[in-house]
Amino acid sequence: TAQVVDCRSPEASCKSWKLKGEVECTTWNHFSPFYFLASTDKGNIYCCDVRTNDPVFTLHAHDEAATGIALSSQLPGCLLSVSQDKMVKVWDIQDNKPSFVVSRDMKMGSILNVSACPDSPYVFTLGGEKQSLQVFDISQSAPAWKHFKNRQCLVNVAGAAPVNKAGEETTEEKETTEIEDDMDMDMDANAVSAMKSLSLNKNEQRKDSVGKKVKKKKNKRK
């Protein structure tokens, strides 16, 4: 069973979906806020809409328990699933029409968890029985890159700089960098001006001090 609960009023606001098998993992579709995904020990992935009572689609993703699922932080429709069958699979669920993209045996035994990098649309981390942690960049997989390369990334998470495949800064990032450079130059100029002002004040204080000492000496001689 999968449930959606409103924590502000958990008893009054609760909706359930009966799914086959035990639920292993759930995640919200942050590109479509009415939808969430759930994986089960039967290897299935369900997509549910909080506005309806039945799953939008059911995907038989693995032959063993689907232990983890993760959506790309910025690439709509890009879903990764991992399983006790030792495989990680890449799916495209755009428009709620799931299609298989590519799979890989990561040589880490049963894979227990997958998580998307918030700063890159293509990078994920995997946790497994062997070599407990691996980073998986799906852009290095020819089938995955061919499938997703022309899809626009919609989210720039946590102020991350948009970067194209060649690793070059985008126009937006260049403009941001230029603005930051101008701000730094203004701050540097203000700092230099303040230092000069401080230096002038110190020189004036020294002159006043020297002048007072000279006057005192003259008065003593008289």
Tab-separated table of C-alpha atoms in Angstrom:
chain	number	residue	atom	x	y	z
A	1	THR	CA	0.000	0.000	0.000
A	2	ALA	CA	1.150	3.523	-0.812
A	3	GLN	CA	-0.249	6.513	1.035
A	4	VAL	CA	-0.165	10.274	0.691
A	5	VAL	CA	-0.536	12.106	3.993
A	6	ASP	CA	-0.940	15.806	4.680
A	7	CYS	CA	1.175	16.282	7.810
A	8	ARG	CA	-0.781	19.391	8.736
A	9	SER	CA	-3.845	17.184	9.263
A	10	PRO	CA	-2.738	13.533	9.007
A	11	GLU	CA	-6.018	11.987	10.168
A	12	ALA	CA	-8.266	13.993	7.862
A	13	SER	CA	-6.008	14.058	4.791
A	14	CYS	CA	-4.880	10.573	3.792
A	15	LYS	CA	-5.246	8.732	0.499
A	16	SER	CA	-4.179	5.147	-0.256
A	17	TRP	CA	-3.393	3.016	-3.289
A	18	LYS	CA	-3.275	-0.768	-3.105
A	19	LEU	CA	-0.241	-2.061	-4.967
A	20	LYS	CA	0.925	-5.626	-5.533
A	21	GLY	CA	3.805	-6.481	-3.220
A	22	GLU	CA	5.604	-4.556	-0.502
A	23	VAL	CA	6.573	-0.988	-1.309
A	24	GLU	CA	10.359	-0.559	-1.300
A	25	CYS	CA	10.735	3.089	-2.286
A	26	THR	CA	8.668	6.160	-3.165
A	27	THR	CA	9.560	9.484	-4.753
A	28	TRP	CA	7.671	12.540	-5.948
A	29	ASN	CA	7.838	13.566	-9.583
A	30	HIS	CA	9.124	17.098	-9.021
A	31	PHE	CA	8.333	17.998	-12.640
A	32	SER	CA	4.650	17.005	-12.223
A	33	PRO	CA	3.688	17.672	-8.594
A	34	PHE	CA	0.451	15.644	-8.695
A	35	TYR	CA	2.399	12.450	-9.455
A	36	PHE	CA	4.560	10.154	-7.371
A	37	LEU	CA	6.314	6.854	-8.079
A	38	ALA	CA	6.522	3.709	-5.961
A	39	SER	CA	8.621	0.571	-6.447
A	40	THR	CA	7.840	-2.850	-4.954
A	41	ASP	CA	9.493	-6.137	-4.047
A	42	LYS	CA	7.831	-7.653	-7.133
A	43	GLY	CA	10.034	-5.519	-9.375
A	44	ASN	CA	7.211	-3.199	-10.402
A	45	ILE	CA	7.165	0.588	-10.554
A	46	TYR	CA	3.830	2.359	-10.177
A	47	CYS	CA	3.022	5.940	-11.095
A	48	CYS	CA	0.129	7.397	-9.111
A	49	ASP	CA	-1.820	10.623	-9.483
A	50	VAL	CA	-3.095	12.036	-6.190
A	51	ARG	CA	-6.267	13.127	-7.988
A	52	THR	CA	-7.230	9.602	-9.092
A	53	ASN	CA	-7.728	6.248	-7.391
A	54	ASP	CA	-5.873	3.974	-9.808
A	55	PRO	CA	-2.207	4.020	-10.880
A	56	VAL	CA	-1.502	5.974	-14.066
A	57	PHE	CA	0.833	3.222	-15.248
A	58	THR	CA	2.506	0.054	-14.005
A	59	LEU	CA	5.990	-0.836	-15.220
A	60	HIS	CA	7.550	-4.254	-14.658
A	61	ALA	CA	11.089	-2.955	-14.316
A	62	HIS	CA	12.987	-5.849	-12.680
A	63	ASP	CA	12.731	-9.581	-12.083
A	64	GLU	CA	13.557	-9.092	-8.402
A	65	ALA	CA	12.774	-6.386	-5.845
A	66	ALA	CA	13.050	-2.843	-7.196
A	67	THR	CA	14.899	-1.459	-4.187
A	68	GLY	CA	15.326	2.126	-5.320
A	69	ILE	CA	14.109	4.712	-7.820
A	70	ALA	CA	15.279	8.248	-8.556
A	71	LEU	CA	14.296	10.939	-11.029
A	72	SER	CA	16.914	13.201	-12.543
A	73	SER	CA	17.049	16.514	-10.714
A	74	GLN	CA	16.824	18.500	-13.939
A	75	LEU	CA	16.008	16.204	-16.876
A	76	PRO	CA	12.242	15.583	-17.200
A	77	GLY	CA	11.236	11.961	-17.632
A	78	CYS	CA	14.647	10.485	-16.824
A	79	LEU	CA	14.131	7.745	-14.229
A	80	LEU	CA	16.662	5.303	-12.796
A	81	SER	CA	15.695	2.102	-11.007
A	82	VAL	CA	17.912	-0.344	-9.122
A	83	SER	CA	17.261	-3.858	-7.925
A	84	GLN	CA	18.403	-6.951	-6.127
A	85	ASP	CA	18.937	-8.397	-9.617
A	86	LYS	CA	22.191	-6.321	-9.610
A	87	MET	CA	21.063	-4.090	-12.465
A	88	VAL	CA	20.552	-0.357	-12.793
A	89	LYS	CA	18.110	0.630	-15.520
A	90	VAL	CA	17.421	3.947	-17.199
A	91	TRP	CA	13.857	4.728	-18.255
A	92	ASP	CA	12.042	7.525	-20.005
A	93	ILE	CA	8.636	8.159	-18.422
A	94	GLN	CA	7.877	11.399	-20.241
A	95	ASP	CA	4.133	11.949	-20.738
A	96	ASN	CA	3.498	8.893	-18.528
A	97	LYS	CA	4.556	6.577	-21.357
A	98	PRO	CA	7.453	4.575	-19.888
A	99	SER	CA	10.085	3.248	-22.266
A	100	PHE	CA	13.340	1.397	-21.640
A	101	VAL	CA	16.592	3.217	-22.489
A	102	VAL	CA	19.551	1.184	-21.213
A	103	SER	CA	20.652	-1.122	-18.371
A	104	ARG	CA	23.990	-1.936	-16.785
A	105	ASP	CA	25.438	-4.429	-14.349
A	106	MET	CA	27.487	-2.237	-12.019
A	107	LYS	CA	29.387	-5.224	-10.555
A	108	MET	CA	28.371	-4.257	-7.029
A	109	GLY	CA	26.015	-7.105	-6.149
A	110	SER	CA	22.463	-6.246	-5.187
A	111	ILE	CA	21.938	-2.522	-5.604
A	112	LEU	CA	20.072	-1.117	-2.643
A	113	ASN	CA	19.737	2.592	-3.285
A	114	VAL	CA	19.958	5.265	-5.983
A	115	SER	CA	20.022	9.039	-5.614
A	116	ALA	CA	20.136	11.888	-8.150
A	117	CYS	CA	22.777	14.609	-8.000
A	118	PRO	CA	21.087	17.986	-7.403
A	119	ASP	CA	23.670	19.827	-9.515
A	120	SER	CA	23.792	17.640	-12.637
A	121	PRO	CA	20.980	16.152	-14.741
A	122	TYR	CA	23.007	13.068	-15.656
A	123	VAL	CA	24.800	12.056	-12.447
A	124	PHE	CA	23.490	9.551	-9.888
A	125	THR	CA	24.946	7.681	-6.915
A	126	LEU	CA	24.355	3.989	-6.292
A	127	GLY	CA	24.699	2.011	-3.073
A	128	GLY	CA	25.190	-1.751	-3.161
A	129	GLU	CA	26.512	-4.849	-1.437
A	130	LYS	CA	29.944	-4.686	-3.104
A	131	GLN	CA	31.994	-1.539	-3.734
A	132	SER	CA	29.367	0.042	-1.545
A	133	LEU	CA	29.174	3.381	-3.372
A	134	GLN	CA	29.507	4.263	-7.068
A	135	VAL	CA	28.835	7.356	-9.150
A	136	PHE	CA	27.008	6.698	-12.418
A	137	ASP	CA	27.062	9.352	-15.158
A	138	ILE	CA	24.463	8.304	-17.709
A	139	SER	CA	25.812	10.791	-20.264
A	140	GLN	CA	28.773	8.413	-20.617
A	141	SER	CA	26.374	5.725	-21.833
A	142	ALA	CA	25.920	6.062	-25.607
A	143	PRO	CA	22.259	4.894	-25.673
A	144	ALA	CA	21.290	7.173	-22.764
A	145	TRP	CA	23.098	10.191	-24.192
A	146	LYS	CA	21.582	9.625	-27.638
A	147	HIS	CA	18.109	9.398	-26.107
A	148	PHE	CA	18.244	12.429	-23.787
A	149	LYS	CA	20.801	14.796	-25.359
A	150	ASN	CA	18.201	17.002	-27.068
A	151	ARG	CA	15.854	17.227	-24.087
A	152	GLN	CA	15.872	20.557	-22.329
A	153	CYS	CA	16.799	20.628	-18.662
A	154	LEU	CA	14.101	22.508	-16.772
A	155	VAL	CA	15.524	22.969	-13.289
A	156	ASN	CA	18.682	24.722	-12.141
A	157	VAL	CA	18.963	23.348	-8.623
A	158	ALA	CA	20.617	25.263	-5.774
A	159	GLY	CA	22.073	27.898	-8.074
A	160	ALA	CA	24.083	25.355	-10.028
A	161	ALA	CA	25.630	26.753	-13.197
A	162	PRO	CA	24.107	25.375	-16.404
A	163	VAL	CA	26.841	23.602	-18.347
A	164	ASN	CA	26.637	22.108	-21.820
A	165	LYS	CA	27.983	18.689	-22.796
A	166	ALA	CA	31.391	20.110	-23.708
A	167	GLY	CA	31.725	21.424	-20.176
A	168	GLU	CA	31.513	25.060	-21.317
A	169	GLU	CA	29.611	27.734	-19.458
A	170	THR	CA	26.254	28.674	-20.950
A	171	THR	CA	25.365	32.277	-21.809
A	172	GLU	CA	23.412	32.579	-18.558
A	173	GLU	CA	26.403	31.457	-16.524
A	174	LYS	CA	28.758	33.802	-18.395
A	175	GLU	CA	26.428	36.735	-17.707
A	176	THR	CA	26.240	35.763	-14.040
A	177	THR	CA	30.030	35.523	-13.866
A	178	GLU	CA	30.412	38.955	-15.470
A	179	ILE	CA	27.995	40.489	-12.962
A	180	GLU	CA	29.853	38.848	-10.075
A	181	ASP	CA	33.173	40.104	-11.474
A	182	ASP	CA	31.774	43.649	-11.682
A	183	MET	CA	30.573	43.368	-8.087
A	184	ASP	CA	33.997	42.136	-7.002
A	185	MET	CA	35.674	45.036	-8.826
A	186	ASP	CA	33.343	47.531	-7.140
A	187	MET	CA	34.089	45.979	-3.769
A	188	ASP	CA	37.832	46.090	-4.475
A	189	ALA	CA	37.589	49.741	-5.554
A	190	ASN	CA	35.659	50.616	-2.401
A	191	ALA	CA	38.197	48.796	-0.290
A	192	VAL	CA	41.111	50.647	-1.944
A	193	SER	CA	39.305	53.956	-1.487
A	194	ALA	CA	38.699	53.182	2.177
A	195	MET	CA	42.359	52.259	2.692
A	196	LYS	CA	43.489	55.485	1.036
A	197	SER	CA	41.128	57.478	3.215
A	198	LEU	CA	42.420	55.694	6.288
A	199	SER	CA	46.003	56.365	5.224
A	200	LEU	CA	45.281	60.062	4.683
A	201	ASN	CA	43.641	60.305	8.095
A	202	LYS	CA	46.663	58.686	9.704
A	203	ASN	CA	49.037	61.079	7.914
A	204	GLU	CA	46.980	64.058	9.051
A	205	GLN	CA	47.010	62.747	12.620
A	206	ARG	CA	50.787	62.347	12.459
A	207	LYS	CA	51.202	65.910	11.132
A	208	ASP	CA	49.003	67.263	13.925
A	209	SER	CA	50.979	65.292	16.485
A	210	VAL	CA	54.335	66.541	15.129
A	211	GLY	CA	53.050	70.111	15.019
A	212	LYS	CA	51.942	69.935	18.664
A	213	LYS	CA	55.334	68.557	19.737
A	214	VAL	CA	57.185	71.384	17.941
A	215	LYS	CA	54.985	73.986	19.627
A	216	LYS	CA	55.650	72.437	23.045
A	217	LYS	CA	59.436	72.549	22.463
A	218	LYS	CA	59.275	76.205	21.413
A	219	ASN	CA	57.254	77.099	24.495
A	220	LYS	CA	59.770	75.344	26.744
A	221	ARG	CA	62.670	77.290	25.202
A	222	LYS	CA	60.864	80.548	25.872
